[in-house]
Amino acid sequence: MPDNPALQPSLIVFRDYDGKRCEAGWFTEADAARAKADRSMPSLSTMERLSAALREFAFGLPAGRFGADGKLELGLVERTTIERLLALRSQERKASATEGQGGAGQPTPAQSAAAKATDPKASAKGEAAATTAPSGNGSKGADNGQEKVRPSPTTAEIVDTLWSKITVGSVVIAPAPDRTENGWWEAVVTEKRGQKLTLRWRDYPKQRPITRKLSEVALAHPKSGV
């Protein structure tokens, strides 16, 4: 993700396309107001005030742009991509709501101490409780206090995360038209529309661009020198 905030996603725009696929795109802060103001496309939905996780997810979407006529242009994406986006936003909102309720409902140690200091009855009750023998359910309380261990991500989830970071300018390993004869070669992504990539051969820039599905290219290790 670029360190420059001006180059990071500030707004995500998406809409239903044909009942199975969707269109989506992300915009920087400089273009966000213009993108929100465009109502030439029906059923547009917008997502702003992006968290770090949502900004990282946005880089897996096509970059939004404006056509020669000034109208909004989005890229095709699978419906599952939008479903993952909405699920991520929902999880963040639930976590935020839970934290807010916990902060408002549970007194801090300082608040508890202050209450005892100003309430003699509460102080007396606290002393009585301190002298009471602990019940036999202490082990249950310890169990409840243990943090739940999140399961490790599956191979499919790891692959989806890595491949979603492929965007314009990424270098990938792509198969030649006759892959059994000519093999695989380094290529540069020049356009990404949903799961479809437009590529140019890195070492043969004068040859015609090719198109490949995202699932058809290989991801090179960043330290491989490719």
PDB file of C-alpha atoms in Angstrom:
ATOM      1  CA  MET A   1       0.000   0.000   0.000  1.00  0.00           C
ATOM      2  CA  PRO A   2       1.456   3.424  -0.894  1.00  0.00           C
ATOM      3  CA  ASP A   3       2.705   5.465   2.070  1.00  0.00           C
ATOM      4  CA  ASN A   4       1.362   8.659   0.499  1.00  0.00           C
ATOM      5  CA  PRO A   5      -2.201   9.187   1.850  1.00  0.00           C
ATOM      6  CA  ALA A   6      -3.111  11.027  -1.364  1.00  0.00           C
ATOM      7  CA  LEU A   7      -2.629   7.782  -3.332  1.00  0.00           C
ATOM      8  CA  GLN A   8      -4.613   5.552  -0.970  1.00  0.00           C
ATOM      9  CA  PRO A   9      -8.282   4.569  -1.404  1.00  0.00           C
ATOM     10  CA  SER A  10     -10.688   6.986   0.255  1.00  0.00           C
ATOM     11  CA  LEU A  11     -13.960   5.831  -1.343  1.00  0.00           C
ATOM     12  CA  ILE A  12     -15.311   2.526  -2.697  1.00  0.00           C
ATOM     13  CA  VAL A  13     -18.173   2.626  -5.217  1.00  0.00           C
ATOM     14  CA  PHE A  14     -20.075  -0.501  -6.341  1.00  0.00           C
ATOM     15  CA  ARG A  15     -23.398  -1.602  -7.846  1.00  0.00           C
ATOM     16  CA  ASP A  16     -25.285  -4.643  -9.122  1.00  0.00           C
ATOM     17  CA  TYR A  17     -24.545  -5.305 -12.772  1.00  0.00           C
ATOM     18  CA  ASP A  18     -26.598  -8.226 -14.071  1.00  0.00           C
ATOM     19  CA  GLY A  19     -27.723 -10.209 -11.028  1.00  0.00           C
ATOM     20  CA  LYS A  20     -24.571 -12.341 -10.950  1.00  0.00           C
ATOM     21  CA  ARG A  21     -21.731  -9.888 -11.323  1.00  0.00           C
ATOM     22  CA  CYS A  22     -21.103  -6.446  -9.926  1.00  0.00           C
ATOM     23  CA  GLU A  23     -19.138  -3.341 -10.839  1.00  0.00           C
ATOM     24  CA  ALA A  24     -16.779  -1.687  -8.385  1.00  0.00           C
ATOM     25  CA  GLY A  25     -13.941   0.772  -8.145  1.00  0.00           C
ATOM     26  CA  TRP A  26     -11.982   2.793  -5.611  1.00  0.00           C
ATOM     27  CA  PHE A  27     -11.084   6.470  -5.652  1.00  0.00           C
ATOM     28  CA  THR A  28      -8.550   8.617  -3.855  1.00  0.00           C
ATOM     29  CA  GLU A  29      -9.615  11.497  -1.630  1.00  0.00           C
ATOM     30  CA  ALA A  30      -9.027  13.943  -4.499  1.00  0.00           C
ATOM     31  CA  ASP A  31     -11.657  12.199  -6.694  1.00  0.00           C
ATOM     32  CA  ALA A  32     -14.047  11.019  -3.957  1.00  0.00           C
ATOM     33  CA  ALA A  33     -16.380  14.027  -4.059  1.00  0.00           C
ATOM     34  CA  ARG A  34     -16.642  13.882  -7.847  1.00  0.00           C
ATOM     35  CA  ALA A  35     -17.363  10.152  -7.780  1.00  0.00           C
ATOM     36  CA  LYS A  36     -20.109  10.542  -5.144  1.00  0.00           C
ATOM     37  CA  ALA A  37     -21.709  13.360  -7.115  1.00  0.00           C
ATOM     38  CA  ASP A  38     -22.027  11.264 -10.296  1.00  0.00           C
ATOM     39  CA  ARG A  39     -25.512   9.729 -10.442  1.00  0.00           C
ATOM     40  CA  SER A  40     -25.434   8.677 -14.109  1.00  0.00           C
ATOM     41  CA  MET A  41     -25.312   4.985 -13.073  1.00  0.00           C
ATOM     42  CA  PRO A  42     -28.319   3.449 -11.249  1.00  0.00           C
ATOM     43  CA  SER A  43     -28.141   1.562  -7.944  1.00  0.00           C
ATOM     44  CA  LEU A  44     -24.782   2.981  -6.896  1.00  0.00           C
ATOM     45  CA  SER A  45     -23.557   2.250  -3.360  1.00  0.00           C
ATOM     46  CA  THR A  46     -20.648   4.027  -1.728  1.00  0.00           C
ATOM     47  CA  MET A  47     -18.398   3.164   1.212  1.00  0.00           C
ATOM     48  CA  GLU A  48     -16.221   5.846   2.791  1.00  0.00           C
ATOM     49  CA  ARG A  49     -14.313   6.519   6.016  1.00  0.00           C
ATOM     50  CA  LEU A  50     -12.302   3.392   5.200  1.00  0.00           C
ATOM     51  CA  SER A  51     -10.320   1.578   7.869  1.00  0.00           C
ATOM     52  CA  ALA A  52      -6.816   0.270   7.163  1.00  0.00           C
ATOM     53  CA  ALA A  53      -8.267  -3.191   6.434  1.00  0.00           C
ATOM     54  CA  LEU A  54     -10.832  -1.779   3.990  1.00  0.00           C
ATOM     55  CA  ARG A  55      -8.174   0.321   2.232  1.00  0.00           C
ATOM     56  CA  GLU A  56      -6.048  -2.799   1.785  1.00  0.00           C
ATOM     57  CA  PHE A  57      -9.090  -4.698   0.452  1.00  0.00           C
ATOM     58  CA  ALA A  58      -9.825  -1.830  -1.960  1.00  0.00           C
ATOM     59  CA  PHE A  59      -6.482  -2.345  -3.705  1.00  0.00           C
ATOM     60  CA  GLY A  60      -7.809  -5.720  -4.882  1.00  0.00           C
ATOM     61  CA  LEU A  61     -10.649  -3.937  -6.695  1.00  0.00           C
ATOM     62  CA  PRO A  62     -10.354  -2.165 -10.056  1.00  0.00           C
ATOM     63  CA  ALA A  63      -9.267   1.454  -9.823  1.00  0.00           C
ATOM     64  CA  GLY A  64     -12.252   3.694 -10.559  1.00  0.00           C
ATOM     65  CA  ARG A  65     -11.914   6.339 -13.237  1.00  0.00           C
ATOM     66  CA  PHE A  66     -13.821   8.852 -15.317  1.00  0.00           C
ATOM     67  CA  GLY A  67     -14.500   8.487 -19.039  1.00  0.00           C
ATOM     68  CA  ALA A  68     -13.932  11.093 -21.711  1.00  0.00           C
ATOM     69  CA  ASP A  69     -17.495  12.273 -21.137  1.00  0.00           C
ATOM     70  CA  GLY A  70     -16.767  12.700 -17.428  1.00  0.00           C
ATOM     71  CA  LYS A  71     -18.987   9.807 -16.345  1.00  0.00           C
ATOM     72  CA  LEU A  72     -18.017   7.252 -13.736  1.00  0.00           C
ATOM     73  CA  GLU A  73     -16.359   4.043 -14.985  1.00  0.00           C
ATOM     74  CA  LEU A  74     -16.101   0.955 -12.781  1.00  0.00           C
ATOM     75  CA  GLY A  75     -14.631  -2.506 -13.361  1.00  0.00           C
ATOM     76  CA  LEU A  76     -16.398  -5.867 -13.330  1.00  0.00           C
ATOM     77  CA  VAL A  77     -15.990  -7.940 -10.164  1.00  0.00           C
ATOM     78  CA  GLU A  78     -17.531 -11.167  -8.930  1.00  0.00           C
ATOM     79  CA  ARG A  79     -20.459 -10.880  -6.533  1.00  0.00           C
ATOM     80  CA  THR A  80     -18.462 -12.866  -3.952  1.00  0.00           C
ATOM     81  CA  THR A  81     -15.918 -10.026  -3.895  1.00  0.00           C
ATOM     82  CA  ILE A  82     -18.607  -7.521  -2.906  1.00  0.00           C
ATOM     83  CA  GLU A  83     -19.993  -9.979  -0.363  1.00  0.00           C
ATOM     84  CA  ARG A  84     -16.542 -10.214   1.265  1.00  0.00           C
ATOM     85  CA  LEU A  85     -16.308  -6.413   1.256  1.00  0.00           C
ATOM     86  CA  LEU A  86     -19.708  -6.032   2.970  1.00  0.00           C
ATOM     87  CA  ALA A  87     -18.868  -8.780   5.463  1.00  0.00           C
ATOM     88  CA  LEU A  88     -15.626  -7.002   6.405  1.00  0.00           C
ATOM     89  CA  ARG A  89     -17.443  -3.697   6.975  1.00  0.00           C
ATOM     90  CA  SER A  90     -20.136  -5.511   9.030  1.00  0.00           C
ATOM     91  CA  GLN A  91     -17.521  -7.193  11.230  1.00  0.00           C
ATOM     92  CA  GLU A  92     -15.813  -3.869  11.881  1.00  0.00           C
ATOM     93  CA  ARG A  93     -19.093  -2.197  12.843  1.00  0.00           C
ATOM     94  CA  LYS A  94     -20.017  -5.037  15.215  1.00  0.00           C
ATOM     95  CA  ALA A  95     -16.569  -4.890  16.834  1.00  0.00           C
ATOM     96  CA  SER A  96     -16.859  -1.122  17.225  1.00  0.00           C
ATOM     97  CA  ALA A  97     -20.336  -1.413  18.743  1.00  0.00           C
ATOM     98  CA  THR A  98     -19.161  -4.105  21.181  1.00  0.00           C
ATOM     99  CA  GLU A  99     -16.212  -1.993  22.295  1.00  0.00           C
ATOM    100  CA  GLY A 100     -18.492   1.014  22.758  1.00  0.00           C
ATOM    101  CA  GLN A 101     -20.943  -0.950  24.913  1.00  0.00           C
ATOM    102  CA  GLY A 102     -18.148  -2.464  26.969  1.00  0.00           C
ATOM    103  CA  GLY A 103     -16.564   0.933  27.576  1.00  0.00           C
ATOM    104  CA  ALA A 104     -19.856   2.482  28.692  1.00  0.00           C
ATOM    105  CA  GLY A 105     -21.173  -0.427  30.757  1.00  0.00           C
ATOM    106  CA  GLN A 106     -18.107  -1.667  32.688  1.00  0.00           C
ATOM    107  CA  PRO A 107     -16.645   0.597  35.452  1.00  0.00           C
ATOM    108  CA  THR A 108     -12.893   1.097  35.394  1.00  0.00           C
ATOM    109  CA  PRO A 109     -10.783   0.180  38.482  1.00  0.00           C
ATOM    110  CA  ALA A 110     -10.420   3.877  39.282  1.00  0.00           C
ATOM    111  CA  GLN A 111     -14.192   4.354  39.156  1.00  0.00           C
ATOM    112  CA  SER A 112     -14.756   1.336  41.435  1.00  0.00           C
ATOM    113  CA  ALA A 113     -12.212   2.574  43.950  1.00  0.00           C
ATOM    114  CA  ALA A 114     -13.768   6.042  43.977  1.00  0.00           C
ATOM    115  CA  ALA A 115     -17.236   4.577  44.543  1.00  0.00           C
ATOM    116  CA  LYS A 116     -16.048   2.530  47.500  1.00  0.00           C
ATOM    117  CA  ALA A 117     -14.274   5.510  49.011  1.00  0.00           C
ATOM    118  CA  THR A 118     -17.459   7.613  48.956  1.00  0.00           C
ATOM    119  CA  ASP A 119     -19.916   4.844  49.900  1.00  0.00           C
ATOM    120  CA  PRO A 120     -19.329   3.287  53.362  1.00  0.00           C
ATOM    121  CA  LYS A 121     -21.863   0.529  52.680  1.00  0.00           C
ATOM    122  CA  ALA A 122     -20.091  -0.493  49.518  1.00  0.00           C
ATOM    123  CA  SER A 123     -16.768  -0.544  51.373  1.00  0.00           C
ATOM    124  CA  ALA A 124     -18.213  -2.751  54.101  1.00  0.00           C
ATOM    125  CA  LYS A 125     -19.653  -5.153  51.539  1.00  0.00           C
ATOM    126  CA  GLY A 126     -16.304  -5.337  49.794  1.00  0.00           C
ATOM    127  CA  GLU A 127     -14.500  -6.212  53.042  1.00  0.00           C
ATOM    128  CA  ALA A 128     -17.053  -8.915  53.804  1.00  0.00           C
ATOM    129  CA  ALA A 129     -16.648 -10.388  50.337  1.00  0.00           C
ATOM    130  CA  ALA A 130     -12.867 -10.434  50.733  1.00  0.00           C
ATOM    131  CA  THR A 131     -13.136 -12.624  53.857  1.00  0.00           C
ATOM    132  CA  THR A 132     -15.558 -15.103  52.273  1.00  0.00           C
ATOM    133  CA  ALA A 133     -14.042 -18.426  51.197  1.00  0.00           C
ATOM    134  CA  PRO A 134     -13.879 -18.845  47.416  1.00  0.00           C
ATOM    135  CA  SER A 135     -16.452 -21.178  45.875  1.00  0.00           C
ATOM    136  CA  GLY A 136     -15.594 -24.375  44.053  1.00  0.00           C
ATOM    137  CA  ASN A 137     -16.410 -22.791  40.713  1.00  0.00           C
ATOM    138  CA  GLY A 138     -13.125 -20.898  40.501  1.00  0.00           C
ATOM    139  CA  SER A 139     -11.791 -23.135  37.761  1.00  0.00           C
ATOM    140  CA  LYS A 140     -14.827 -22.360  35.632  1.00  0.00           C
ATOM    141  CA  GLY A 141     -14.112 -18.660  35.938  1.00  0.00           C
ATOM    142  CA  ALA A 142     -10.532 -19.270  34.812  1.00  0.00           C
ATOM    143  CA  ASP A 143     -11.772 -21.160  31.804  1.00  0.00           C
ATOM    144  CA  ASN A 144     -14.124 -18.348  30.889  1.00  0.00           C
ATOM    145  CA  GLY A 145     -11.269 -15.876  31.104  1.00  0.00           C
ATOM    146  CA  GLN A 146      -9.188 -17.693  28.487  1.00  0.00           C
ATOM    147  CA  GLU A 147      -8.975 -16.050  25.093  1.00  0.00           C
ATOM    148  CA  LYS A 148     -10.326 -17.972  22.152  1.00  0.00           C
ATOM    149  CA  VAL A 149      -7.647 -18.971  19.666  1.00  0.00           C
ATOM    150  CA  ARG A 150      -8.555 -18.005  16.111  1.00  0.00           C
ATOM    151  CA  PRO A 151      -8.087 -20.818  13.590  1.00  0.00           C
ATOM    152  CA  SER A 152      -5.262 -20.489  11.101  1.00  0.00           C
ATOM    153  CA  PRO A 153      -6.325 -19.278   7.634  1.00  0.00           C
ATOM    154  CA  THR A 154      -6.883 -21.965   5.033  1.00  0.00           C
ATOM    155  CA  THR A 155      -4.725 -22.276   1.929  1.00  0.00           C
ATOM    156  CA  ALA A 156      -7.599 -20.944  -0.198  1.00  0.00           C
ATOM    157  CA  GLU A 157      -7.921 -17.862   2.038  1.00  0.00           C
ATOM    158  CA  ILE A 158      -4.181 -17.185   1.843  1.00  0.00           C
ATOM    159  CA  VAL A 159      -4.223 -17.521  -1.958  1.00  0.00           C
ATOM    160  CA  ASP A 160      -7.232 -15.184  -2.267  1.00  0.00           C
ATOM    161  CA  THR A 161      -5.477 -12.587  -0.107  1.00  0.00           C
ATOM    162  CA  LEU A 162      -2.215 -12.718  -2.068  1.00  0.00           C
ATOM    163  CA  TRP A 163      -3.789 -12.787  -5.529  1.00  0.00           C
ATOM    164  CA  SER A 164      -6.147  -9.918  -4.620  1.00  0.00           C
ATOM    165  CA  LYS A 165      -3.079  -7.661  -4.299  1.00  0.00           C
ATOM    166  CA  ILE A 166      -2.261  -8.074  -8.013  1.00  0.00           C
ATOM    167  CA  THR A 167      -3.033  -4.733  -9.627  1.00  0.00           C
ATOM    168  CA  VAL A 168      -1.898  -2.457 -12.466  1.00  0.00           C
ATOM    169  CA  GLY A 169       1.902  -2.477 -12.566  1.00  0.00           C
ATOM    170  CA  SER A 170       2.313  -5.866 -10.884  1.00  0.00           C
ATOM    171  CA  VAL A 171       4.749  -8.322 -12.482  1.00  0.00           C
ATOM    172  CA  VAL A 172       3.364 -11.850 -12.818  1.00  0.00           C
ATOM    173  CA  ILE A 173       4.283 -15.078 -14.576  1.00  0.00           C
ATOM    174  CA  ALA A 174       1.803 -15.718 -17.385  1.00  0.00           C
ATOM    175  CA  PRO A 175       1.418 -18.621 -19.811  1.00  0.00           C
ATOM    176  CA  ALA A 176       2.114 -18.115 -23.504  1.00  0.00           C
ATOM    177  CA  PRO A 177      -0.745 -18.900 -25.938  1.00  0.00           C
ATOM    178  CA  ASP A 178       0.786 -22.333 -26.446  1.00  0.00           C
ATOM    179  CA  ARG A 179       2.010 -22.922 -22.943  1.00  0.00           C
ATOM    180  CA  THR A 180       3.098 -26.515 -23.571  1.00  0.00           C
ATOM    181  CA  GLU A 181       5.417 -25.314 -26.338  1.00  0.00           C
ATOM    182  CA  ASN A 182       6.527 -21.861 -25.204  1.00  0.00           C
ATOM    183  CA  GLY A 183       6.033 -22.032 -21.455  1.00  0.00           C
ATOM    184  CA  TRP A 184       5.507 -19.128 -19.066  1.00  0.00           C
ATOM    185  CA  TRP A 185       6.982 -15.626 -19.204  1.00  0.00           C
ATOM    186  CA  GLU A 186       7.184 -12.473 -17.118  1.00  0.00           C
ATOM    187  CA  ALA A 187       4.367 -10.025 -17.864  1.00  0.00           C
ATOM    188  CA  VAL A 188       3.254  -6.641 -16.512  1.00  0.00           C
ATOM    189  CA  VAL A 189      -0.400  -5.965 -15.623  1.00  0.00           C
ATOM    190  CA  THR A 190      -1.650  -2.964 -17.606  1.00  0.00           C
ATOM    191  CA  GLU A 191      -5.344  -3.265 -16.744  1.00  0.00           C
ATOM    192  CA  LYS A 192      -7.464  -5.174 -14.256  1.00  0.00           C
ATOM    193  CA  ARG A 193     -11.217  -5.555 -14.662  1.00  0.00           C
ATOM    194  CA  GLY A 194     -12.598  -7.882 -12.032  1.00  0.00           C
ATOM    195  CA  GLN A 195     -10.935 -11.280 -12.524  1.00  0.00           C
ATOM    196  CA  LYS A 196      -9.637 -10.399 -16.010  1.00  0.00           C
ATOM    197  CA  LEU A 197      -6.114  -9.045 -16.558  1.00  0.00           C
ATOM    198  CA  THR A 198      -4.621  -7.303 -19.563  1.00  0.00           C
ATOM    199  CA  LEU A 199      -0.888  -7.996 -19.774  1.00  0.00           C
ATOM    200  CA  ARG A 200       2.123  -7.005 -21.854  1.00  0.00           C
ATOM    201  CA  TRP A 201       5.197  -9.183 -22.034  1.00  0.00           C
ATOM    202  CA  ARG A 202       7.840  -7.484 -19.915  1.00  0.00           C
ATOM    203  CA  ASP A 203      10.779  -8.381 -22.161  1.00  0.00           C
ATOM    204  CA  TYR A 204       8.841  -8.062 -25.442  1.00  0.00           C
ATOM    205  CA  PRO A 205       6.906  -4.787 -25.089  1.00  0.00           C
ATOM    206  CA  LYS A 206       6.279  -4.459 -28.853  1.00  0.00           C
ATOM    207  CA  GLN A 207       4.186  -7.619 -28.982  1.00  0.00           C
ATOM    208  CA  ARG A 208       0.410  -7.293 -28.752  1.00  0.00           C
ATOM    209  CA  PRO A 209      -1.090  -7.297 -25.230  1.00  0.00           C
ATOM    210  CA  ILE A 210      -2.768 -10.474 -24.023  1.00  0.00           C
ATOM    211  CA  THR A 211      -5.597 -11.193 -21.585  1.00  0.00           C
ATOM    212  CA  ARG A 212      -5.565 -13.813 -18.869  1.00  0.00           C
ATOM    213  CA  LYS A 213      -7.801 -14.656 -15.942  1.00  0.00           C
ATOM    214  CA  LEU A 214      -6.444 -13.814 -12.504  1.00  0.00           C
ATOM    215  CA  SER A 215      -6.456 -17.523 -11.671  1.00  0.00           C
ATOM    216  CA  GLU A 216      -4.269 -18.282 -14.731  1.00  0.00           C
ATOM    217  CA  VAL A 217      -1.234 -16.260 -13.678  1.00  0.00           C
ATOM    218  CA  ALA A 218       1.421 -17.184 -11.159  1.00  0.00           C
ATOM    219  CA  LEU A 219       2.607 -14.955  -8.346  1.00  0.00           C
ATOM    220  CA  ALA A 220       6.388 -14.624  -8.187  1.00  0.00           C
ATOM    221  CA  HIS A 221       8.175 -14.274  -4.854  1.00  0.00           C
ATOM    222  CA  PRO A 222       9.177 -10.609  -4.368  1.00  0.00           C
ATOM    223  CA  LYS A 223      12.819 -11.636  -3.708  1.00  0.00           C
ATOM    224  CA  SER A 224      13.076 -13.907  -6.737  1.00  0.00           C
ATOM    225  CA  GLY A 225      14.469 -11.123  -8.947  1.00  0.00           C
ATOM    226  CA  VAL A 226      11.614 -11.416 -11.455  1.00  0.00           C
TER     227      VAL A 226
END
